């Protein structure tokens, strides 16, 4: 399968970091992306430079391991990801309990760089590897009539110290409309920087929806359900005024408690001014048509 690079990836190729640099340059050269070097400004290249491994893996949100940004890195080692299985059910031709290996068998691992944005107005640029969610859904056979995909994270009180607290409605749940799920940008990630995804980032498999706020990207998935009804999501259930079902990155719709018009890149160094947030996190060309005719203030 040919790689479907995003604009971000090609531009980020100009100034990637450390080891990633060498690997990417080989592939970038093969794609003819090297020519872009001359038209991408140093500022743009800097904005799309991948965040360091240390920042990506030490500043996290994973409430099952605590609500502090440093809690997941400190606590998530207790999650046992061996023998992981994902239950696929609902409106599919081949429901069942799949190992990650079975579900992803025969799929090509794709490497992509996405800007990943949090609702609290911070962002990271993460080189993910994984598979299109679409590839997995095609494999299990989505039945006609299915309109949404629901996801569930593992709920393991003995391994997840944070689920003792009722900060969210457990298990962590998320959902996408079927066309969002089938979009080629929507990734099931199994790695970062070509290495296995660390527990604090959602091992062994998590969703990445690059045009939505980070909380849609549910970690450590154990269930995928095809349904004809809009599924509940943990953040929406716990605070519907602040978190809607769609959660598209949209600088013109404020979170009730803060503006989302600007963002600051994590690990951006000493000179790190806030930058304007881009509509759909910069993926407007690819995804705006999914929402044609929708009032995005109402469906936030
Ligand atoms: N998935 C689960 N199961 N639990 C969580 O608390 N937090 C979400 C999302 N997925 C979360 C989750 C939020 S709020 C964000 S911003 C991203 O994960 C953070 O991903 P990262 O830690 O890999 O940057």
Short mmCIF file of N, CA, C and O in Angstrom, two decimals, residues 1-6 9 20 23-24 27 107-114 126-135 183-194:
data_model
loop_
_atom_site.label_atom_id
_atom_site.label_comp_id
_atom_site.label_asym_id
_atom_site.label_seq_id
_atom_site.Cartn_x
_atom_site.Cartn_y
_atom_site.Cartn_z
N UNK A 1 0.85 -1.20 0.00
CA UNK A 1 0.00 0.00 0.00
C UNK A 1 0.88 1.25 0.00
O UNK A 1 1.83 1.34 0.77
N UNK A 2 0.56 2.15 -0.87
CA UNK A 2 1.36 3.39 -0.92
C UNK A 2 1.07 4.23 0.32
O UNK A 2 -0.03 4.21 0.85
N UNK A 3 2.08 4.93 0.77
CA UNK A 3 1.88 5.81 1.92
C UNK A 3 1.08 7.02 1.49
O UNK A 3 1.29 7.56 0.42
N UNK A 4 0.14 7.38 2.34
CA UNK A 4 -0.64 8.58 2.04
C UNK A 4 -0.20 9.67 2.98
O UNK A 4 -0.78 9.87 4.04
N UNK A 5 0.84 10.36 2.63
CA UNK A 5 1.38 11.39 3.50
C UNK A 5 0.47 12.60 3.56
O UNK A 5 -0.16 12.96 2.59
N UNK A 6 0.43 13.23 4.70
CA UNK A 6 -0.29 14.50 4.82
C UNK A 6 0.67 15.62 4.45
O UNK A 6 1.88 15.42 4.38
N UNK A 9 3.39 16.03 7.00
CA UNK A 9 4.51 15.11 7.01
C UNK A 9 5.58 15.58 6.05
O UNK A 9 6.76 15.61 6.37
N UNK A 20 15.11 10.02 13.54
CA UNK A 20 13.96 10.12 12.64
C UNK A 20 14.38 10.79 11.35
O UNK A 20 13.96 10.41 10.27
N UNK A 23 15.85 8.32 8.70
CA UNK A 23 14.85 7.44 8.12
C UNK A 23 13.93 8.21 7.18
O UNK A 23 13.62 7.78 6.10
N UNK A 24 13.47 9.36 7.65
CA UNK A 24 12.52 10.12 6.89
C UNK A 24 13.14 10.68 5.61
O UNK A 24 12.48 10.79 4.60
N UNK A 27 12.98 8.13 2.83
CA UNK A 27 11.65 7.99 2.26
C UNK A 27 11.24 9.28 1.56
O UNK A 27 10.71 9.28 0.46
N UNK A 107 -1.83 -5.65 7.04
CA UNK A 107 -1.90 -4.20 6.79
C UNK A 107 -0.49 -3.62 6.80
O UNK A 107 0.37 -4.09 7.54
N UNK A 108 -0.29 -2.61 5.99
CA UNK A 108 1.02 -1.96 5.96
C UNK A 108 1.07 -0.93 7.07
O UNK A 108 0.14 -0.16 7.24
N UNK A 109 2.16 -0.92 7.82
CA UNK A 109 2.31 0.10 8.85
C UNK A 109 2.60 1.43 8.19
O UNK A 109 3.51 1.54 7.38
N UNK A 110 1.83 2.42 8.51
CA UNK A 110 2.06 3.73 7.95
C UNK A 110 2.71 4.62 8.99
O UNK A 110 2.39 4.55 10.16
N UNK A 111 3.61 5.47 8.56
CA UNK A 111 4.24 6.45 9.46
C UNK A 111 3.73 7.82 9.05
O UNK A 111 3.81 8.19 7.90
N UNK A 112 3.20 8.53 10.00
CA UNK A 112 2.66 9.84 9.68
C UNK A 112 2.94 10.81 10.81
O UNK A 112 2.99 10.42 11.97
N UNK A 113 3.09 12.06 10.46
CA UNK A 113 3.28 13.08 11.48
C UNK A 113 2.01 13.91 11.56
O UNK A 113 1.54 14.44 10.57
N UNK A 114 1.44 13.98 12.73
CA UNK A 114 0.23 14.77 12.93
C UNK A 114 0.44 15.80 14.02
O UNK A 114 1.06 15.51 15.05
N UNK A 126 3.38 14.75 16.57
CA UNK A 126 3.77 13.38 16.92
C UNK A 126 3.92 12.52 15.66
O UNK A 126 3.00 12.44 14.86
N UNK A 127 5.06 11.88 15.49
CA UNK A 127 5.21 10.92 14.38
C UNK A 127 4.65 9.55 14.78
O UNK A 127 5.32 8.78 15.44
N UNK A 128 3.41 9.32 14.40
CA UNK A 128 2.74 8.06 14.76
C UNK A 128 3.04 6.99 13.74
O UNK A 128 3.21 7.29 12.56
N UNK A 129 3.01 5.76 14.14
CA UNK A 129 2.81 4.71 13.16
C UNK A 129 1.66 3.83 13.59
O UNK A 129 1.35 3.69 14.76
N UNK A 130 0.99 3.28 12.58
CA UNK A 130 -0.19 2.48 12.84
C UNK A 130 -0.90 2.18 11.53
O UNK A 130 -0.24 2.02 10.50
N UNK A 131 -2.23 2.12 11.58
CA UNK A 131 -3.01 1.71 10.42
C UNK A 131 -4.23 2.61 10.33
O UNK A 131 -4.66 3.17 11.31
N UNK A 132 -4.75 2.69 9.12
CA UNK A 132 -6.01 3.40 9.00
C UNK A 132 -7.10 2.60 9.70
O UNK A 132 -7.17 1.37 9.53
N UNK A 133 -7.94 3.31 10.46
CA UNK A 133 -9.08 2.63 11.07
C UNK A 133 -9.94 1.97 9.99
O UNK A 133 -10.47 0.87 10.17
N UNK A 134 -10.02 2.65 8.85
CA UNK A 134 -10.82 2.13 7.73
C UNK A 134 -10.39 0.70 7.34
O UNK A 134 -11.23 -0.16 7.05
N UNK A 135 -9.09 0.48 7.32
CA UNK A 135 -8.59 -0.85 6.93
C UNK A 135 -9.12 -1.93 7.86
O UNK A 135 -9.45 -3.04 7.43
N UNK A 183 -12.44 8.14 7.23
CA UNK A 183 -11.52 9.10 6.61
C UNK A 183 -10.08 8.60 6.71
O UNK A 183 -9.67 8.11 7.76
N UNK A 184 -9.32 8.73 5.62
CA UNK A 184 -7.95 8.19 5.65
C UNK A 184 -7.03 8.84 6.68
O UNK A 184 -5.99 8.26 7.01
N UNK A 185 -7.40 9.98 7.24
CA UNK A 185 -6.56 10.58 8.29
C UNK A 185 -6.74 9.86 9.62
O UNK A 185 -5.91 9.98 10.52
N UNK A 186 -7.84 9.16 9.80
CA UNK A 186 -8.14 8.55 11.09
C UNK A 186 -7.32 7.27 11.27
O UNK A 186 -7.45 6.32 10.52
N UNK A 187 -6.48 7.32 12.29
CA UNK A 187 -5.44 6.31 12.45
C UNK A 187 -5.64 5.50 13.72
O UNK A 187 -6.06 6.02 14.75
N UNK A 188 -5.36 4.21 13.64
CA UNK A 188 -5.19 3.39 14.84
C UNK A 188 -3.68 3.29 15.04
O UNK A 188 -2.99 2.66 14.24
N UNK A 189 -3.20 3.93 16.09
CA UNK A 189 -1.75 4.01 16.28
C UNK A 189 -1.26 2.89 17.19
O UNK A 189 -1.86 2.60 18.22
N UNK A 190 -0.15 2.30 16.78
CA UNK A 190 0.50 1.27 17.60
C UNK A 190 1.93 1.66 17.94
O UNK A 190 2.62 0.93 18.64
N UNK A 191 2.38 2.82 17.44
CA UNK A 191 3.75 3.23 17.71
C UNK A 191 3.96 4.73 17.59
O UNK A 191 3.12 5.46 17.06
N UNK A 192 5.09 5.18 18.11
CA UNK A 192 5.54 6.57 18.01
C UNK A 192 7.03 6.52 17.67
O UNK A 192 7.76 5.74 18.28
N UNK A 193 7.46 7.35 16.75
CA UNK A 193 8.87 7.33 16.33
C UNK A 193 9.31 5.91 15.97
O UNK A 193 10.46 5.53 16.23
N UNK A 194 8.41 5.12 15.43
CA UNK A 194 8.78 3.77 15.01
C UNK A 194 8.95 2.77 16.14
O UNK A 194 9.27 1.61 15.89
#
